[in-house]
Every structure is written in structure tokens, then in C-alpha cells.
Coordinates of C-alpha atoms and ligand atoms in Angstrom, one line a residue:
X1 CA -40.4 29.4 -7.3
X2 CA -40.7 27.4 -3.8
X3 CA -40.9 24.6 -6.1
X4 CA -38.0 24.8 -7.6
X5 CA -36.3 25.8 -4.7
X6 CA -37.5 22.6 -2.9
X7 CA -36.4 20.2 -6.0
X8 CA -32.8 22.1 -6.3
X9 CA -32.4 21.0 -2.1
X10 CA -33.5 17.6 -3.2
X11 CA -31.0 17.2 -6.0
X12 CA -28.2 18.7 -4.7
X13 CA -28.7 16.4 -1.0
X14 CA -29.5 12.8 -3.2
X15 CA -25.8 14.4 -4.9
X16 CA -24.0 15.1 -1.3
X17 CA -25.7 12.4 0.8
X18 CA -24.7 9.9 -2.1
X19 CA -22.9 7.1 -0.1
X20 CA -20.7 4.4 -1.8
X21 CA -19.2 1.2 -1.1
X22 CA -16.0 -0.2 -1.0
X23 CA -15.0 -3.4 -1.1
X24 CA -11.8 -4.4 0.2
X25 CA -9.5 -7.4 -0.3
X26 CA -8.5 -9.6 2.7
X27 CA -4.7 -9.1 2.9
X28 CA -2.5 -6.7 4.2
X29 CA -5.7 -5.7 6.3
X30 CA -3.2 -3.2 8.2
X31 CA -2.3 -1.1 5.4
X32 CA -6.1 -0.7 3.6
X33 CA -7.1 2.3 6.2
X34 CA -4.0 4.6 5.3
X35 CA -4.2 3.8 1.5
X36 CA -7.1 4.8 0.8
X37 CA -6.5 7.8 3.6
X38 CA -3.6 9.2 1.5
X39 CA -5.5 8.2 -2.1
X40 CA -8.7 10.6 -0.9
X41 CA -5.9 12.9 0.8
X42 CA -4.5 13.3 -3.2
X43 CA -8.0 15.1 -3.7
X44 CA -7.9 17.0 -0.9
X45 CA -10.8 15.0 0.3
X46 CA -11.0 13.7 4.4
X47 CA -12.1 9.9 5.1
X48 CA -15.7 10.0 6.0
X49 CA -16.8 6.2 6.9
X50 CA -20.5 5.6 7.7
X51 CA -21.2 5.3 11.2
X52 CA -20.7 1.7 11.5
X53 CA -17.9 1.6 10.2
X54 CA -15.5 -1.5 11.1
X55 CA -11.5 -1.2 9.7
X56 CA -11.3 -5.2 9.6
X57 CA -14.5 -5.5 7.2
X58 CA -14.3 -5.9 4.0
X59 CA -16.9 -3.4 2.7
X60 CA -16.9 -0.1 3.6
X61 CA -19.3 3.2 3.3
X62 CA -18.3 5.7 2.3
X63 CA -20.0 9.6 2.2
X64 CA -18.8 13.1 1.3
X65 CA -16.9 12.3 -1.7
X66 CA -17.7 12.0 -5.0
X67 CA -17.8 9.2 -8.5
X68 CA -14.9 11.4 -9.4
X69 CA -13.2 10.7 -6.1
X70 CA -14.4 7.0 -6.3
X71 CA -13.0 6.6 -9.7
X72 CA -9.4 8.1 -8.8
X73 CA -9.2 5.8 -5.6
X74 CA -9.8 3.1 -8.0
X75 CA -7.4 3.9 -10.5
X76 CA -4.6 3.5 -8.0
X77 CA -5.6 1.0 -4.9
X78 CA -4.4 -1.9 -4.7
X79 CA -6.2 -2.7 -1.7
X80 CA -9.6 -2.0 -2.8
X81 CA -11.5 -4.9 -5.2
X82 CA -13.9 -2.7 -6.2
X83 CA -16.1 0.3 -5.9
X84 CA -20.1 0.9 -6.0
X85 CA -23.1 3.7 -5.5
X86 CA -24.6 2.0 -2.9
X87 CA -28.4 2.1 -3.1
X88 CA -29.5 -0.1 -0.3
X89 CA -28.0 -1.9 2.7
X90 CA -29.1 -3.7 5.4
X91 CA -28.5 -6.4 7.8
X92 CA -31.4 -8.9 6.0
X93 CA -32.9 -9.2 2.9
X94 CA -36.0 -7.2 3.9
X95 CA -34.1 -4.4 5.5
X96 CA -32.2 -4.6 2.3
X97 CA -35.6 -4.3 0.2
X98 CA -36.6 -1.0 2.1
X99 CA -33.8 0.5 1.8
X100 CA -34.1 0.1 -1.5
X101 CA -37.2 1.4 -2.2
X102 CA -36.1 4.2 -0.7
X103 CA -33.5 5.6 -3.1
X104 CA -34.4 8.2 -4.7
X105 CA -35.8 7.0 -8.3
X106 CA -34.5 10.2 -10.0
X107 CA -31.0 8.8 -8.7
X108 CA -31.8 5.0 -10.3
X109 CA -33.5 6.2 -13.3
X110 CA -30.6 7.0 -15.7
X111 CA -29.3 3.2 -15.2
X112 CA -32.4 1.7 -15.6
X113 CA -33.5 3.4 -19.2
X114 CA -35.3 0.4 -21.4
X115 CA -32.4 0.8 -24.1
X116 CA -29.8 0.1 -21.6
X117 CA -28.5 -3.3 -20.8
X118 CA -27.3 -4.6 -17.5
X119 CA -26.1 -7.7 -15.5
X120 CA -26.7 -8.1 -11.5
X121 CA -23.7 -10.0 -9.7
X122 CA -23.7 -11.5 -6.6
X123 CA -20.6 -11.5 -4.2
X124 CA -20.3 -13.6 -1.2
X125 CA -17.7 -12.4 1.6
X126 CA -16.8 -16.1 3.3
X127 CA -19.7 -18.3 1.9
X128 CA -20.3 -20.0 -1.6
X129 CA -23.2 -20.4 -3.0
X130 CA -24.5 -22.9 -5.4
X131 CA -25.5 -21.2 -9.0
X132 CA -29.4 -21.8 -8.4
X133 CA -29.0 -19.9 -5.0
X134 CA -27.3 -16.9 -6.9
X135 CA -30.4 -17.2 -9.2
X136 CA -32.9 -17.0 -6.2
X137 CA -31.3 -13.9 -4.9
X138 CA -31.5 -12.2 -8.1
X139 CA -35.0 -13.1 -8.9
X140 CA -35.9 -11.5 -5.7
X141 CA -34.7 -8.1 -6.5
X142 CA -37.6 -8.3 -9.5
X143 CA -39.3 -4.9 -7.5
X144 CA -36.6 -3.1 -8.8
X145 CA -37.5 -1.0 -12.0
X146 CA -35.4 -2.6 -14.4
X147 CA -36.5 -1.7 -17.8
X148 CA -33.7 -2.6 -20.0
X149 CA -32.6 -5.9 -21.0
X150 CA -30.2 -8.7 -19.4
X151 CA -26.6 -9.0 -21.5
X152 CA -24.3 -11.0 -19.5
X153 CA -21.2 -10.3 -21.8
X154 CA -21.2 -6.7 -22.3
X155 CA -23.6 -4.8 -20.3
X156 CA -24.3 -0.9 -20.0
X157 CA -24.0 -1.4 -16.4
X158 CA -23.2 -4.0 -13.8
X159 CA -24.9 -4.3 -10.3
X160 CA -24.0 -6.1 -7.4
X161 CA -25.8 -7.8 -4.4
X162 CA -23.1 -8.4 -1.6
X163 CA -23.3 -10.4 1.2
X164 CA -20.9 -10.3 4.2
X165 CA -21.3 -13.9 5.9
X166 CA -18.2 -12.5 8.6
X167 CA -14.5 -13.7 8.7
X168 CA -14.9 -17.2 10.9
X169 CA -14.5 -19.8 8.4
X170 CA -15.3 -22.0 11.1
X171 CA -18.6 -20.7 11.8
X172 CA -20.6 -19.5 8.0
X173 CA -24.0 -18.5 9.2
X174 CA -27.0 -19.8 7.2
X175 CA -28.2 -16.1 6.4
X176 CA -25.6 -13.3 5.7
X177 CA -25.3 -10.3 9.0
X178 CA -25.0 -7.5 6.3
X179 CA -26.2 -7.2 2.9
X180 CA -25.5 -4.5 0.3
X181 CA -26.9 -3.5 -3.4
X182 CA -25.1 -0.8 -5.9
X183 CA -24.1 0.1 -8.9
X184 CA -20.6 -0.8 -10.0
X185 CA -18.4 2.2 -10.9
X186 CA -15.0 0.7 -11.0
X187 CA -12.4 -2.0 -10.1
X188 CA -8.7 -1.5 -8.5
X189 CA -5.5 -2.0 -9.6
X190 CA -5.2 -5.8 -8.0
X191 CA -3.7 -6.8 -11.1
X192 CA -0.8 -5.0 -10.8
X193 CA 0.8 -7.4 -8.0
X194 CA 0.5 -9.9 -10.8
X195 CA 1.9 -7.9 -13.9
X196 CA 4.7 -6.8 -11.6
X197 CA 5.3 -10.0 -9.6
X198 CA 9.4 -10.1 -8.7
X199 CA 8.9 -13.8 -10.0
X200 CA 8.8 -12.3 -14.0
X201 CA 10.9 -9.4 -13.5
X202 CA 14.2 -8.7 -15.7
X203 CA 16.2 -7.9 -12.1
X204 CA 16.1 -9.0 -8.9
X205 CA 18.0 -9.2 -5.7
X206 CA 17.8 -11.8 -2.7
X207 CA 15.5 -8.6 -0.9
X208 CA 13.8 -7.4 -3.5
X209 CA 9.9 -6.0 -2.2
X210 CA 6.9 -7.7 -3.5
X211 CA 5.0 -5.9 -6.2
X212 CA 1.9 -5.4 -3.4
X213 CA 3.3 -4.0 -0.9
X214 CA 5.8 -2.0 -3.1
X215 CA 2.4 -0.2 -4.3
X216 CA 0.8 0.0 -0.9
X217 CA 4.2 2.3 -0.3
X218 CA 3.8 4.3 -3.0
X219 CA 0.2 4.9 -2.3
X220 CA 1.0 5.4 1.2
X221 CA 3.4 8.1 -0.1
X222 CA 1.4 10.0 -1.9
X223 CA 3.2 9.7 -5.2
X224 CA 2.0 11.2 -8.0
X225 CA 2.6 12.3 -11.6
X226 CA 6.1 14.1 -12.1
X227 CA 7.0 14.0 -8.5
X228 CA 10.4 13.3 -7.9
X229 CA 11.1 10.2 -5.6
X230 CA 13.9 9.0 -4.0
X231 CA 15.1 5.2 -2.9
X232 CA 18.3 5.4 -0.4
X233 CA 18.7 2.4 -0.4
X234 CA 17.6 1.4 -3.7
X235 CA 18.8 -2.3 -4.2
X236 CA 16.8 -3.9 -7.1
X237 CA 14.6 -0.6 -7.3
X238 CA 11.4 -2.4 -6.9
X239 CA 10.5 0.5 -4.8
X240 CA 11.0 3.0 -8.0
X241 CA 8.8 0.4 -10.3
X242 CA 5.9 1.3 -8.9
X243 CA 6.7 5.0 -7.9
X244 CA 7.6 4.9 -11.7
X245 CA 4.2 3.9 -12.8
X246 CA 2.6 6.1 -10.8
X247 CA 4.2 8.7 -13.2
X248 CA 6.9 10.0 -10.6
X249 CA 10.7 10.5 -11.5
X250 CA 12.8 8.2 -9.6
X251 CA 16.3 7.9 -8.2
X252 CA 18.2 6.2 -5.2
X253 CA 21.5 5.1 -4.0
X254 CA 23.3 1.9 -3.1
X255 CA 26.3 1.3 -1.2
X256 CA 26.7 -2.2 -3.0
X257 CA 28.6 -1.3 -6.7
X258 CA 27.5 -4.7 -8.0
X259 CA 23.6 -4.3 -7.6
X260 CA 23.7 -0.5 -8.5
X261 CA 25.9 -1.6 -12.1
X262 CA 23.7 -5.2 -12.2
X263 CA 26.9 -7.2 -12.3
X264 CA 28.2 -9.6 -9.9
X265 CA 26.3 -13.1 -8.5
X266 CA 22.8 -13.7 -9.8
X267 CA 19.9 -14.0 -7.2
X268 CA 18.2 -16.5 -9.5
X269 CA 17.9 -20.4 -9.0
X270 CA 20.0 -21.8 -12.3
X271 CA 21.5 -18.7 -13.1
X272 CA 25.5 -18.3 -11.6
X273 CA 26.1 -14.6 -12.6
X274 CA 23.6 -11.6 -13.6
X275 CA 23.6 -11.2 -17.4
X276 CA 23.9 -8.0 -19.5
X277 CA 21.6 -5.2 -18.9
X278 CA 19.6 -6.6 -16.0
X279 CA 19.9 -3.5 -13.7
X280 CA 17.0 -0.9 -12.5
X281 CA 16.6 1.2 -15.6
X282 CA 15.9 -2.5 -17.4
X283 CA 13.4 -3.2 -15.0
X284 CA 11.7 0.2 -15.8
X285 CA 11.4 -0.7 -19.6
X286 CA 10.5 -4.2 -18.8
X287 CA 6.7 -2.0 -17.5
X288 CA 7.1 0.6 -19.9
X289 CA 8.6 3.3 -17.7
X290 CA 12.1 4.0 -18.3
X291 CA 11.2 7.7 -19.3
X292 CA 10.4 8.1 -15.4
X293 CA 14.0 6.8 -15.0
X294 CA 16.5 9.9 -13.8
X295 CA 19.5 7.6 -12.3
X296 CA 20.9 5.2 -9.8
X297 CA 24.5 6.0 -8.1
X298 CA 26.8 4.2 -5.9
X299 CA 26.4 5.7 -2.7
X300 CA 26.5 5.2 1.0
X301 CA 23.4 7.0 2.6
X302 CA 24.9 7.9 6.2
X303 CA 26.8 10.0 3.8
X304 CA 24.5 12.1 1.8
X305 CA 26.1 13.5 -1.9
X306 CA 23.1 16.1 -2.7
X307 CA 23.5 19.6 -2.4
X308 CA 21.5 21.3 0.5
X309 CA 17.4 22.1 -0.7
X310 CA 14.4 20.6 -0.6
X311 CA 15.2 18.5 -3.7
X312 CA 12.5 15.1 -3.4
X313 CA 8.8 14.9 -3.3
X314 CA 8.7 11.5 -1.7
X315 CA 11.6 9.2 -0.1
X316 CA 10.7 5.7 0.0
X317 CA 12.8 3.2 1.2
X318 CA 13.5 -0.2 2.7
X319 CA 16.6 -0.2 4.8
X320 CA 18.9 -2.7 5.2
X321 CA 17.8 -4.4 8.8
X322 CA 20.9 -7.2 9.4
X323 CA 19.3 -9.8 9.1
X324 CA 20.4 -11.4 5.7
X325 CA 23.5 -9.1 5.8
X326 CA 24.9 -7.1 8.4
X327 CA 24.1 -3.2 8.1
X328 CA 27.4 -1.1 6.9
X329 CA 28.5 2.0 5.5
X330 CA 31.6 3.5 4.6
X331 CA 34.3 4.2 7.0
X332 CA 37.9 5.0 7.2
X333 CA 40.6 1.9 7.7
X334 CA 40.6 3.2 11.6
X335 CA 37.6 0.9 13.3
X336 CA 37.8 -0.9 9.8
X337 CA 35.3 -4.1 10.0
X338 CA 35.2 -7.4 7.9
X339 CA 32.9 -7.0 5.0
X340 CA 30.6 -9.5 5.8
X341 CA 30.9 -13.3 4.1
X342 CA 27.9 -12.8 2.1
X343 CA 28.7 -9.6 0.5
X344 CA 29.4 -10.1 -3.2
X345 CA 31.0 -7.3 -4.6
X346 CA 34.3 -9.1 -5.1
X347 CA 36.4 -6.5 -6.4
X348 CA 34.8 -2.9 -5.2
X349 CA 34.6 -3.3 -1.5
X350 CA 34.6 0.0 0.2
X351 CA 36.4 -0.1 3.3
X352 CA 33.5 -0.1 5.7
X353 CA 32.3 -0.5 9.3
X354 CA 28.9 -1.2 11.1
X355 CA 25.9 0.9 10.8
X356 CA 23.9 0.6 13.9
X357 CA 20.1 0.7 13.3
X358 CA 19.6 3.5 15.4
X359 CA 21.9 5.3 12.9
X360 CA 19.7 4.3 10.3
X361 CA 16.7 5.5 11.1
X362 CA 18.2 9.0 12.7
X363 CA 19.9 9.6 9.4
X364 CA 17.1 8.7 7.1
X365 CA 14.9 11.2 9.1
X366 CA 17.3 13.6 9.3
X367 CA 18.0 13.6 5.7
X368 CA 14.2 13.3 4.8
X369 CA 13.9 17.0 7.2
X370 CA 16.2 18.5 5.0
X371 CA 15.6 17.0 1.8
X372 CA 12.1 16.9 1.3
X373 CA 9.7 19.8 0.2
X374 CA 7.4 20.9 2.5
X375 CA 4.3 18.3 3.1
X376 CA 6.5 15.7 0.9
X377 CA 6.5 11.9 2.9
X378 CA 8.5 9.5 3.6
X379 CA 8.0 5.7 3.7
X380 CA 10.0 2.8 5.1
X381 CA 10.3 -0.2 6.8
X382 CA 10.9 -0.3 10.5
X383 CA 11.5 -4.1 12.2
X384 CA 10.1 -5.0 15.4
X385 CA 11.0 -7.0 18.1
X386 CA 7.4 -7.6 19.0
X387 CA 7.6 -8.8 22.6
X388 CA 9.3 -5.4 23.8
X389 CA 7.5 -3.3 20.7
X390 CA 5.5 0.4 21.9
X391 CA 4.8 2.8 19.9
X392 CA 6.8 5.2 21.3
X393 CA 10.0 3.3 19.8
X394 CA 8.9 4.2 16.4
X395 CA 11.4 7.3 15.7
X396 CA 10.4 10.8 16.2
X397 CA 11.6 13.9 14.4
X398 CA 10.4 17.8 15.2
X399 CA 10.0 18.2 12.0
X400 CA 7.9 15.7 10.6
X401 CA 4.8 14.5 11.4
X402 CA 3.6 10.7 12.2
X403 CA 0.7 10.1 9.4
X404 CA 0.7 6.4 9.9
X405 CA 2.6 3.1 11.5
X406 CA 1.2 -0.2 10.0
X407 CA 2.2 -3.7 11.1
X408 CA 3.3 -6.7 8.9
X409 CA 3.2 -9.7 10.9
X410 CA 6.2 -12.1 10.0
X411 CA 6.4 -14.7 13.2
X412 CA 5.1 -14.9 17.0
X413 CA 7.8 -12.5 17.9
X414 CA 8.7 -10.9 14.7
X415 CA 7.3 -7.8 12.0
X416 CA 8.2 -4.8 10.3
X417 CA 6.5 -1.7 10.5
X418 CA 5.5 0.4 7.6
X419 CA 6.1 3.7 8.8
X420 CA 4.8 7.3 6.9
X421 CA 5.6 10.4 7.6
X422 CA 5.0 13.8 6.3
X423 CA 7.7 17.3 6.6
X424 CA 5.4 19.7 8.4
X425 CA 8.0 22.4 9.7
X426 CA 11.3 23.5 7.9
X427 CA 14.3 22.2 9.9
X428 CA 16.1 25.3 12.7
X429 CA 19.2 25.5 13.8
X430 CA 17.8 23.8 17.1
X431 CA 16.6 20.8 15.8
X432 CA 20.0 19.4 16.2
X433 CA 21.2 15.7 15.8
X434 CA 21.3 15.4 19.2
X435 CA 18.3 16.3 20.0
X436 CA 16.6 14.0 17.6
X437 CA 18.5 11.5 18.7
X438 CA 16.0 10.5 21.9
X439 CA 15.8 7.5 24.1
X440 CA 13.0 5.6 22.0
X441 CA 15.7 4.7 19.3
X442 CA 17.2 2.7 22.2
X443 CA 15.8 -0.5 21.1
X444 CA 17.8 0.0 18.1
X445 CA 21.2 1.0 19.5
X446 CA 24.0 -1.2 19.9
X447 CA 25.7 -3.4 17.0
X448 CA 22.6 -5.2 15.2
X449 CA 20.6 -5.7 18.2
X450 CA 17.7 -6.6 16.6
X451 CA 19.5 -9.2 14.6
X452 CA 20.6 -10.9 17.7
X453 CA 17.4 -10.7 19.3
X454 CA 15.7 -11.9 16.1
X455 CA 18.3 -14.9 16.0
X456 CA 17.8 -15.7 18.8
X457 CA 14.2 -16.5 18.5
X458 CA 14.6 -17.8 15.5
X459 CA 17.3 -20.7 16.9
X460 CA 14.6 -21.9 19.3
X461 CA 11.9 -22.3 17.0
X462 CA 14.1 -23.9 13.7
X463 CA 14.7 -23.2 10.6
X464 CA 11.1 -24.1 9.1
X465 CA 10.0 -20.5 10.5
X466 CA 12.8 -18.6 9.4
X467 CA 12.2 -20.0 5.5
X468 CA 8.6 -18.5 5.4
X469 CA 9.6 -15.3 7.3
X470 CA 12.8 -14.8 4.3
X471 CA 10.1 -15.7 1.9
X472 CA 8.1 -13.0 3.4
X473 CA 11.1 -10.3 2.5
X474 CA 12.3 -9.6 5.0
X475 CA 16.4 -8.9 4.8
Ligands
SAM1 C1 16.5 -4.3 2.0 S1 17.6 -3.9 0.7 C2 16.6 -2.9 -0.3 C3 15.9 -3.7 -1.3 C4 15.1 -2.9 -2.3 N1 14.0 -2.3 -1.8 C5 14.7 -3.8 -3.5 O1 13.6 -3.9 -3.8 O2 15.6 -4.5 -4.1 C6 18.7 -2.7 1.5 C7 19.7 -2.2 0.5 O3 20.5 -1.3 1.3 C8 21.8 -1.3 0.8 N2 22.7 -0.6 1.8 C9 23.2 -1.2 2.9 N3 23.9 -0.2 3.6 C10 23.8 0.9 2.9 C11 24.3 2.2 3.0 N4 25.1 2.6 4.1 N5 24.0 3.2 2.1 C12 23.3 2.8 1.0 N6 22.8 1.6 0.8 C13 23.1 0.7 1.7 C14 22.1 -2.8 0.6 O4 23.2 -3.0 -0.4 C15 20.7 -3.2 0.0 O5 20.7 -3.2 -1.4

């Protein structure tokens, strides 16, 4: 009885203490933490790093969660490579030995069965090593019980040895400062920035978001299956692409009548005007997800056109910042302002007239308050002067609740922040406008502040900069 008792403890603690590994890709090192916050956060499960745990590495260990959890992080991350069952770490290759033999065999055993096949891998972090070398360190993990037999092509299971050699590549050590061994269990979704890359998509606008970091959004959002998203400012909808393959129902609104009804100037090198059908919904069926398509409409988003009710899930959005084009909305012929010289919707141009970027961001949280279901998120883009940047710019609202503020970098002096919040409290009567309306928007108020101060930074240091940062998307 004791017996049994003692072995149930023992099985259930090799389940619980169970740690995994997971191995992150180099880029958009910002965004990784959140992503896979909000991916565990979709299975009610809390990040629980080991001990040691370093943000900028790329392997991290993980405990409290499960191969379930594991495999439904996977299934979505783009951030993430891949993802093991860690069975022994260490900082050399004896520690790594020791740790080994102390996994629980029960644990190994079902992986190791003589009719199973298998392949060991070995991943170097900022070394390479020659093909003899990956030999050697494979040959030296001969105390393992391996019973099965070797099939490169098509094994039962893979294994991986994994060796951090830092992130100077000015200084590779000879001998790697953290070694890890596991069990594969799954890959990430990395090869959805190439399937969806704007480069082969039906349409696209001069600020369409790259397939990566449109994911990274939707992950920070929390999409998921049969949600209902919403782009205000929708432009080219890359935005809703990914929300869409995620499984979530996606709208949004433009101001500009061309981009909404794909007609008008093409964005395209060699092509002069946009040809027939390339608008969102054609984008959706070019990934095979138009049936996640509710609509796109004309609309300016200072001026909402949905009836009162907590009517999204998610509201994602890039707003426009001035820099390509100056920010607008609609306006009446009193205070009536040029449109500006780039604008190309030759013959639908609403009257219109500046909209601050304070106004931007106090009517998109506003909106998202009264518009979004209780816990639902919201996701945008936020530039950055970064010489006068603190955190308390980043706008506030009573009723939603800061989850995370991630920085791209795009110059010395420029970046964008991706911002995520989530509704916590139902808006009152005394969360007024005016109250939300506080003195860290300040940096933003004033017509296209930020556009002059980013001009002006960008005169003194030339064009060459200001290519790469456009490259980079930003408006
Ligand atoms: C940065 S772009 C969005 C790009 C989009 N994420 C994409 O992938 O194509 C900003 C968009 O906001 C639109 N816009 C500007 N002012 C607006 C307003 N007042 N209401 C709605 N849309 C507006 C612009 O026409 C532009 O398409």
C-alpha cells in the first residue's frame, strides 16, 4: 500500500516537475517574452521560467506546464524554433552527463524501446561545427540507453544536443557556457513569415505590415478561433491575414475609398494601376481564409459607425503615424485642410482636416473601452521619439489594463512601440474623455509632432537611413 503510494508521488512529481525547453529565434528579441506570455495565457497557464532564466537567450526552461501546453505554443509561435522535454542541462559536458543520468528512466524508457527508431541532432547557438565534431558529441552520449536503431530520414523520435556558445560573434568560446539534451516534441510556425511574405501577396499597400510581426500581433492579442477582430485602420488588411488564419472573423475600416475598393495607383514596382480583384477579401483566399472574411467599409475611425456594445474580441491596428502621409480624418469645409499630395484617391476625397496623434491614440482607446468584451485586447503600434521616450507617455486608459509595451528599434533616435492592452473594467459615466485625456499624451499633441521631430533627425543624418527605416514599415 506504502508502496504504491510512494510510486504514485514519484510519477505524478517526474509528470509536474517535467521541465522543457524552448528555443527561441534571434529576431524581434523584444516581442518573444509577451508571445509566448499570451500563447500559455490562451491555456490559462502562468509563465513559469527556471530560475536562471535570461529574456535575451535563446533557450529557455520552462516548468509547470504540460506537452499539451508545449504543443499549443508551438502550433502558433512564431517566435519559438522549436520545443523539447529537456532531460539534462548543464554548463559542460560532464555536468550535462549527470544530469542526465539522473532522469528518471521510467520517463526515458517509452522513447528508447528497441523497435523504435531515432536520430540525435546537434544545434549550435553562435558556433559551427565541422561534421566530424557533430559526430564526436554524439558518440559521447553512447551511456544513454538507446535501444532502438538509427534512421536519419524518418525516425520515431528526434533528440537534440544544444549548445549555447553566447551572442558575441566576436568572441565564440572554444567550449560552449550552457549545454542542453531533450526530446523534440514540436517545431513553430516560422514558416509562416515566408508563406505570407507581402513580397507574394495578391494586395499590398506602400505600409503594408510584414508577415512576422503581423503574427507576433495576433499572438500578442490573443486571437483565437471564431473571435471577432477588428482593424481600424485596415489598409491592405495584412493585420486580418493572420488574425484570419488564426481562425478569427475579421473586419476594419479605412478612410482611404481606393485601398478599401483595391482601385486606384498600384504600390507595385512595374505595375501603374491595381488590377481587378486585388483587395483584402483576395488576399484572404490567396491563404485559404476568405470564409473568416466578414467585411471592410469606408470609414473614418475618429468617427465610429457601430452601434454601442461590446461587439469585438480583439482590435488590432496600425495607425497611421504621418510620416509617409499626413494623419487625417473627416471634417467639415470649416478648418478644411489640403489633402495631402500623396493621397491617391483622385475622385473620392472626403473633405478632411488633420488628426493629431494624440487624437489617435485617445480615440482608439476610447473606442477599444467601449467596444471590446470584457478581457478582449487591443494591439497597436505606438512611434517613439526615442531621445525624450518614458514609459509614462505610452497612453493610459481606466479601463484597460497595460499587459505589455515592446520596442522595435528603427534608427538612433527612432522606434515604434508595440503596445497590448486588455479591458479589465466596463467604462462609467466618469471615465470621461477628458479625463483620459492626461498630460502623458503630450508628446503627441500638436499637428504631426512626431513627424517633424522625426524629419528632423532624419535631415541630418540623409537619406541612406531613412530608406532602411521605410523598408522597415514604418508609415
Ligand atoms: C499604417 S496604415 C495601415 C496599414 C495596414 N496595417 C496594412 O497592413 O496595410 C494606416 C491606414 O490608416 C488609414 N487612415 C488614416 N486616417 C484614417 C482615419 N481617420 N480613419 C480610418 N483610417 C484612416 C490610412 O488610409 C492607412 O491605410
Amino acid at each position: 500500500m506504502r508502496l504504491q503510494w510512494y510510486t504514485n508521488m514519484a510519477r505524478r512529481c517526474s509528470q509536474t516537475c517535467r521541465q522543457y525547453l524552448l528555443h527561441l529565434a534571434h529576431d524581434n528579441v523584444d516581442f518573444r517574452l509577451p508571445e509566448i506570455k499570451a500563447l500559455l495565457a490562451l491555456r490559462d497557464k502562468a509563465f513559469n521560467p527556471a530560475e536562471d532564466f535570461v529574456e535575451r537567450s535563446p533557450f529557455w526552461r520552462l516548468r509547470g506546464v504540460s506537452e499539451d501546453d508545449l504543443r499549443s505554443i508551438m502550433a502558433r509561435t512564431v517566435c519559438a524554433k522549436s520545443a523539447f522535454e529537456l532531460w539534462g542541462h548543464g554548463e559542460t559536458a560532464q555536468d550535462l552527463k549527470k544530469s542526465l543520468l539522473e532522469y528518471p528512466k521510467e520517463s526515458m524508457a517509452p522513447f528508447l524501446k528497441i523497435k523504435s527508431t531515432y536520430k540525435i541532432n546537434v544545434y549550435t547557438f553562435n558556433k559551427t561545427l565541422v561534421f566530424q565534431e557533430r559526430i564526436k558529441k554524439i558518440d559521447a552520449l553512447d551511456f544513454l540507453p538507446f535501444e532502438g536503431k538509427v534512421h536519419l530520414k524518418d525516425p520515431d523520435h528526434i533528440f537534440c544536443l544544444l549548445e549555447d556558445y553566447g551572442s558575441d560573434p566576436n568572441n565564440i568560446p572554444e567550449e560552449p557556457f550552457h549545454v542542453y539534451f531533450g526530446r523534440w516534441i514540436a517545431d513553430g510556425q516560422r514558416e509562416l513569415i515566408r508563406s505570407h511574405s507581402v513580397k507574394k501577396r495578391h494586395f499590398i499597400g506602400n505600409t503594408s505590415m510584414d508577415a512576422g510581426l503581423s503574427f507576433i500581433m495576433a499572438n500578442h492579442a490573443k486571437v483565437k478561433a471564431e473571435d471577432i477582430v477588428y482593424d481600424p485602420f485596415v489598409g491592405t488588411g495584412s493585420l486580418l491575414v493572420a488574425c484570419s488564419h488564426f481562425g478569427a472573423y475579421v473586419c476594419g475600416t479605412d478612410i482611404d475609398y481606393n485601398t478599401i475598393h483595391g482601385i486606384g495607383k498600384a504600390s507595385r514596382k512595374n505595375q501603374k494601376w491595381r488590377g481587378p480583384d486585388e483587395n483584402i477579401r483576395a488576399n484572404l483566399r490567396q491563404y485559404g481564409t476568405e470564409r473568416q472574411y466578414v467585411d471592410v467599409l469606408v470609414s473614418d475611425a475618429s468617427k465610429p459607425v457601430w452601434r454601442t456594445g461590446s461587439l469585438f474580441d480583439v482590435i488590432i491596428t496600425d495607425p497611421p503615424y504621418g510620416i509617409r502621409e499626413s494623419t487625417r480624418r473627416t471634417g467639415s469645409h470649416k478648418g478644411l485642410t489640403k489633402p495631402p499630395e500623396d493621397f491617391c484617391g483622385e475622385s473620392h476625397i472626403p473633405v478632411s482636416m488633420a488628426y493629431h496623434l494624440s487624437d489617435i491614440f485617445t480615440d482608439l482607446l476610447h473606442f477599444a473601452a467601449h467596444y471590446l468584451v470584457m478581457g478582449g485586447r487591443i494591439v497597436y503600434w505606438l512611434p517613439i521619439y526615442r531621445p525624450e521616450y518614458s514609459e509614462d507617455m505610452v497612453p493610459q486608459h481606466p479601463c484597460l489594463t497595460l499587459i505589455s509595451n515592446c520596442e522595435q528599434v528603427l534608427s538612433s533616435h527612432t522606434s515604434r512601440r508595440l503596445v497590448t492592452m486588455e479591458k479589465t473594467k466596463e467604462p462609467e459615466e466618469s471615465d470621461t474623455l477628458a479625463q483620459q485625456v492626461e498630460s502623458r499624451f503630450s508628446p503627441y499633441q500638436g499637428l504631426n509632432s512626431f513627424r517633424e521631430k522625426y524629419f528632423s533627425g532624419i535631415t541630418k543624418r540623409g537619406s541612406k537611413e531613412q530608406s532602411k527605416e521605410a523598408a522597415n514599415g514604418v508609415e
